[in-house]
Tab-separated table of C-alpha atoms in Angstrom:
chain	number	residue	atom	x	y	z
A	1	MET	CA	-70.035	3.899	-74.099
A	2	ASN	CA	-70.953	5.903	-76.710
A	3	ILE	CA	-68.475	5.486	-79.922
A	4	TRP	CA	-68.325	9.544	-80.457
A	5	PHE	CA	-67.187	9.883	-76.521
A	6	VAL	CA	-64.727	6.949	-76.922
A	7	SER	CA	-63.000	8.881	-80.041
A	8	LEU	CA	-62.908	12.178	-77.959
A	9	ILE	CA	-61.313	10.097	-75.080
A	10	GLY	CA	-58.945	8.557	-77.619
A	11	LEU	CA	-58.204	12.245	-79.048
A	12	LEU	CA	-57.526	13.445	-75.595
A	13	VAL	CA	-55.245	10.630	-74.843
A	14	GLY	CA	-53.093	11.087	-77.735
A	15	VAL	CA	-52.976	14.931	-77.573
A	16	VAL	CA	-52.561	15.467	-74.023
A	17	GLY	CA	-49.913	12.670	-73.670
A	18	THR	CA	-47.401	13.632	-76.559
A	19	GLY	CA	-48.246	17.323	-75.774
A	20	LEU	CA	-47.214	17.003	-71.999
A	21	GLY	CA	-44.202	15.251	-73.241
A	22	SER	CA	-42.911	17.429	-75.585
A	23	PHE	CA	-43.734	20.295	-73.239
A	24	ILE	CA	-40.908	18.457	-70.671
A	25	GLY	CA	-38.721	17.932	-73.566
A	26	ILE	CA	-38.890	21.704	-74.335
A	27	TYR	CA	-38.790	23.352	-70.979
A	28	VAL	CA	-37.881	20.444	-68.026
A	29	LYS	CA	-33.960	19.622	-67.241
A	30	LYS	CA	-33.615	16.159	-68.492
A	31	THR	CA	-31.428	13.507	-67.398
A	32	ASP	CA	-30.692	10.119	-68.700
A	33	LYS	CA	-31.817	8.698	-65.585
A	34	ILE	CA	-34.983	10.286	-65.395
A	35	LEU	CA	-36.036	9.343	-68.929
A	36	SER	CA	-34.695	5.887	-68.105
A	37	PHE	CA	-37.024	5.519	-65.099
A	38	LEU	CA	-39.943	7.201	-66.853
A	39	LEU	CA	-39.305	4.559	-69.668
A	40	GLY	CA	-39.160	1.672	-67.447
A	41	LEU	CA	-42.412	2.786	-65.372
A	42	THR	CA	-44.387	3.054	-68.829
A	43	GLY	CA	-43.270	-0.515	-69.579
A	44	GLY	CA	-44.137	-1.851	-66.267
A	45	PHE	CA	-47.647	-0.369	-66.293
A	46	MET	CA	-48.076	-1.267	-69.741
A	47	MET	CA	-47.006	-5.079	-68.870
A	48	PHE	CA	-49.627	-5.348	-66.116
A	49	ILE	CA	-52.453	-4.310	-68.359
A	50	VAL	CA	-51.284	-6.404	-70.949
A	51	SER	CA	-50.877	-9.926	-68.697
A	52	PHE	CA	-53.580	-9.252	-66.301
A	53	HIS	CA	-56.530	-7.794	-68.240
A	54	LEU	CA	-56.079	-7.507	-72.142
A	55	PHE	CA	-55.043	-11.373	-72.860
A	56	PRO	CA	-57.599	-12.772	-69.980
A	57	GLU	CA	-60.404	-10.643	-71.089
A	58	ALA	CA	-59.819	-11.426	-74.721
A	59	PHE	CA	-59.485	-15.294	-73.668
A	60	TYR	CA	-62.658	-15.226	-71.986
A	61	LEU	CA	-64.505	-13.581	-75.162
A	62	GLY	CA	-63.138	-15.577	-77.725
A	63	GLY	CA	-60.837	-18.365	-76.956
A	64	ILE	CA	-57.187	-19.499	-77.345
A	65	LEU	CA	-57.055	-19.212	-80.762
A	66	ASN	CA	-58.312	-15.617	-80.849
A	67	VAL	CA	-55.714	-14.349	-78.529
A	68	ILE	CA	-53.049	-15.975	-80.841
A	69	LEU	CA	-54.517	-15.002	-83.705
A	70	GLY	CA	-54.826	-11.064	-82.726
A	71	VAL	CA	-51.417	-11.218	-81.024
A	72	LEU	CA	-49.836	-12.109	-84.337
A	73	ILE	CA	-51.507	-9.472	-85.987
A	74	GLY	CA	-50.647	-6.978	-83.487
A	75	VAL	CA	-47.078	-7.733	-83.855
A	76	SER	CA	-47.415	-7.829	-87.675
A	77	ILE	CA	-48.820	-4.388	-87.899
A	78	ILE	CA	-46.069	-3.160	-85.871
A	79	ILE	CA	-43.434	-4.504	-87.797
A	80	ILE	CA	-44.800	-3.277	-91.001
A	81	LEU	CA	-45.111	0.081	-89.991
A	82	GLU	CA	-41.356	-0.145	-88.796
A	83	PHE	CA	-40.765	-1.061	-92.012
A	84	LEU	CA	-42.780	1.732	-94.097
A	85	ILE	CA	-40.927	4.360	-91.523
A	86	GLU	CA	-37.593	2.958	-92.175
A	87	LYS	CA	-38.424	3.378	-96.047
A	88	ILE	CA	-39.814	6.955	-95.439
A	89	GLU	CA	-36.775	7.832	-93.915
A	90	PHE	CA	-34.493	6.173	-96.559
A	91	LEU	CA	-36.374	8.091	-99.406
A	92	VAL	CA	-37.443	11.385	-97.945
A	93	GLY	CA	-34.371	11.787	-95.609
A	94	LEU	CA	-36.338	13.676	-92.891
A	95	ARG	CA	-34.840	15.032	-89.859
A	96	SER	CA	-34.837	12.818	-87.079
A	97	GLY	CA	-37.542	14.925	-85.016
A	98	VAL	CA	-39.939	14.981	-88.026
A	99	LEU	CA	-39.409	11.183	-88.500
A	100	LEU	CA	-40.219	10.428	-85.116
A	101	ALA	CA	-43.339	12.671	-84.961
A	102	LEU	CA	-44.515	10.591	-88.128
A	103	SER	CA	-43.530	7.413	-86.282
A	104	ILE	CA	-45.560	8.519	-83.280
A	105	ALA	CA	-48.572	9.539	-85.488
A	106	ILE	CA	-48.749	6.237	-87.386
A	107	HIS	CA	-48.009	4.135	-84.143
A	108	ASN	CA	-50.947	6.134	-82.365
A	109	MET	CA	-53.694	4.619	-84.493
A	110	PRO	CA	-53.408	1.003	-83.584
A	111	GLU	CA	-52.968	2.482	-79.972
A	112	GLY	CA	-56.454	3.887	-80.200
A	113	LEU	CA	-57.813	1.041	-81.976
A	114	ALA	CA	-56.515	-0.944	-78.986
A	115	LEU	CA	-58.337	1.997	-76.617
A	116	GLY	CA	-61.435	2.175	-78.493
A	117	SER	CA	-62.201	-1.437	-78.606
A	118	THR	CA	-61.206	-2.279	-74.999
A	119	LEU	CA	-63.520	0.852	-73.502
A	120	VAL	CA	-66.474	-0.625	-75.584
A	121	GLY	CA	-65.469	-4.274	-74.791
A	122	VAL	CA	-64.321	-3.938	-70.929
A	123	SER	CA	-66.696	-1.669	-69.177
A	124	ASP	CA	-64.869	-1.685	-65.804
A	125	PHE	CA	-61.449	-1.228	-67.366
A	126	GLY	CA	-61.450	2.126	-69.194
A	127	PHE	CA	-59.967	4.244	-66.514
A	128	ILE	CA	-56.743	2.311	-66.046
A	129	LEU	CA	-56.291	1.885	-69.786
A	130	THR	CA	-56.940	5.376	-70.588
A	131	PHE	CA	-54.352	6.397	-67.981
A	132	ALA	CA	-51.750	3.691	-69.343
A	133	MET	CA	-52.093	4.946	-72.739
A	134	LEU	CA	-51.751	8.538	-71.928
A	135	LEU	CA	-48.836	7.808	-69.638
A	136	HIS	CA	-47.403	5.664	-72.450
A	137	ASN	CA	-47.397	8.956	-75.143
A	138	ILE	CA	-45.224	11.185	-72.254
A	139	PRO	CA	-41.964	9.690	-73.139
A	140	GLU	CA	-42.690	9.664	-76.949
A	141	GLY	CA	-43.406	13.266	-76.820
A	142	ILE	CA	-40.260	13.993	-75.085
A	143	SER	CA	-38.202	11.619	-77.568
A	144	MET	CA	-40.031	14.089	-80.428
A	145	ALA	CA	-39.147	17.360	-78.774
A	146	LEU	CA	-35.766	16.765	-77.765
A	147	PRO	CA	-34.276	16.723	-81.442
A	148	LEU	CA	-36.551	19.280	-82.750
A	149	SER	CA	-35.486	21.500	-79.939
A	150	MET	CA	-31.954	20.793	-80.442
A	151	ASN	CA	-32.309	21.985	-83.886
A	152	GLU	CA	-33.838	25.480	-82.719
A	153	VAL	CA	-37.185	24.619	-83.837
A	154	SER	CA	-39.508	27.050	-81.815
A	155	PRO	CA	-41.698	25.717	-79.310
A	156	PHE	CA	-44.699	26.794	-80.588
A	157	LYS	CA	-44.046	24.711	-83.826
A	158	ILE	CA	-42.812	21.722	-81.492
A	159	MET	CA	-46.077	21.803	-79.719
A	160	TRP	CA	-48.336	21.858	-83.130
A	161	ILE	CA	-46.441	18.666	-84.340
A	162	SER	CA	-46.937	17.129	-81.143
A	163	PHE	CA	-50.707	17.811	-80.856
A	164	LEU	CA	-50.934	16.311	-84.732
A	165	ALA	CA	-49.064	13.224	-83.804
A	166	GLY	CA	-51.810	12.518	-81.084
A	167	VAL	CA	-54.760	13.213	-83.510
A	168	PRO	CA	-54.671	9.480	-84.974
A	169	THR	CA	-55.282	8.227	-81.645
A	170	GLY	CA	-58.606	9.612	-81.452
A	171	ILE	CA	-59.068	8.340	-85.044
A	172	GLY	CA	-58.087	4.614	-84.135
A	173	ALA	CA	-60.318	5.018	-81.306
A	174	TYR	CA	-63.277	5.604	-83.159
A	175	ILE	CA	-62.663	2.477	-85.633
A	176	GLY	CA	-62.314	0.357	-82.622
A	177	SER	CA	-65.190	1.327	-80.774
A	178	TYR	CA	-67.122	0.284	-84.060
A	179	LEU	CA	-65.715	-2.848	-84.291
A	180	GLY	CA	-66.168	-3.784	-80.992
A	181	THR	CA	-69.803	-3.336	-81.268
A	182	ILE	CA	-70.115	-5.996	-83.812
A	183	SER	CA	-69.789	-9.333	-81.682
A	184	ASN	CA	-67.692	-10.786	-78.735
A	185	GLY	CA	-65.355	-12.339	-81.091
A	186	VAL	CA	-64.164	-9.049	-82.733
A	187	ILE	CA	-63.877	-7.307	-79.644
A	188	SER	CA	-61.851	-10.477	-78.646
A	189	ILE	CA	-59.548	-10.220	-81.426
A	190	CYS	CA	-59.176	-6.445	-81.082
A	191	LEU	CA	-58.132	-6.667	-77.281
A	192	ALA	CA	-55.713	-9.538	-78.535
A	193	ILE	CA	-54.348	-7.121	-81.137
A	194	ALA	CA	-54.100	-4.271	-78.580
A	195	GLY	CA	-52.025	-6.453	-76.054
A	196	GLY	CA	-49.853	-7.728	-78.953
A	197	ILE	CA	-48.880	-4.175	-79.991
A	198	MET	CA	-48.513	-3.363	-76.441
A	199	LEU	CA	-46.251	-6.538	-75.951
A	200	TYR	CA	-44.195	-5.462	-78.373
A	201	ILE	CA	-43.534	-1.973	-77.733
A	202	VAL	CA	-42.550	-3.030	-74.214
A	203	CYS	CA	-40.240	-5.519	-74.881
A	204	ASP	CA	-38.672	-3.810	-78.446
A	205	ASP	CA	-38.692	-0.080	-77.321
A	206	LEU	CA	-39.565	0.989	-73.876
A	207	ILE	CA	-37.098	-1.419	-71.858
A	208	PRO	CA	-34.195	-1.695	-74.145
A	209	THR	CA	-34.120	1.927	-74.705
A	210	GLY	CA	-34.521	2.565	-70.754
A	211	LYS	CA	-31.112	0.294	-70.059
A	212	GLN	CA	-29.474	2.028	-72.989
A	213	LEU	CA	-29.884	5.649	-71.510
A	214	HIS	CA	-28.983	4.329	-67.973
A	215	LYS	CA	-26.917	1.339	-66.970
A	216	GLY	CA	-27.826	1.184	-63.423
A	217	ARG	CA	-30.876	-0.315	-62.208
A	218	VAL	CA	-33.032	2.663	-62.389
A	219	SER	CA	-34.845	1.384	-65.402
A	220	SER	CA	-35.551	-1.893	-63.853
A	221	LEU	CA	-36.975	-0.344	-60.682
A	222	GLY	CA	-39.169	1.656	-63.102
A	223	VAL	CA	-40.610	-1.503	-64.567
A	224	ILE	CA	-41.435	-3.015	-60.997
A	225	GLY	CA	-42.858	0.469	-59.888
A	226	GLY	CA	-45.073	0.512	-63.220
A	227	PHE	CA	-46.350	-3.028	-62.332
A	228	ILE	CA	-46.957	-2.090	-58.311
A	229	LEU	CA	-48.961	1.054	-60.068
A	230	GLY	CA	-51.296	-1.083	-62.201
A	231	ILE	CA	-51.926	-2.859	-59.265
A	232	ILE	CA	-52.936	0.166	-56.944
A	233	LEU	CA	-54.768	1.783	-59.536
A	234	TYR	CA	-56.987	-1.699	-60.447
A	235	PHE	CA	-57.482	-2.398	-56.855
A	236	ARG	CA	-58.030	1.136	-55.727
């Protein structure tokens, strides 16, 4: 697949996903139960992708050492980014909504890397991963829009901030697609990095946050529903 086309897909995934989430955060009536279900749905969907596509394909192309190395690199990237974001909050004292926007923008870079390397390396898996990334960006857009809206930031400014936060996905997709054309070993590591990043986000953010928002079964049902959705889309 053409590198520039892959980059465009990454850009649209980031901009449309966070933009749609911000629109929901601004205009649609929200409840903790709905947000909890949406986070669980996203988490389950991403779990399916990691378990049945990214890791198996990475293992097939590069072997177990590449997979382990990629996972460790991916998790390390997220942990370092979280540390940097905490430092920025401490030094600059940005408002929560702007900080979330910065966090989303930084996180979207490695997610774009994952998308680009996968679209190049796994030709029959492009649609499902693109859909998963877009779905994952919706709750991020919602979480960013809520505090900005509560602080009376105009809807126009919120939407612009959300679009800008999605742009790094396109940049990351370009880098990932370029690296993915080098060799099977590089593709393998990139896929494993993608899996490590997504696995960490699901375990550390999506599922715990969903449970915090609503203590009932809604989040868990969302996880199962997301996993089933992945099966349906893949075997459609």
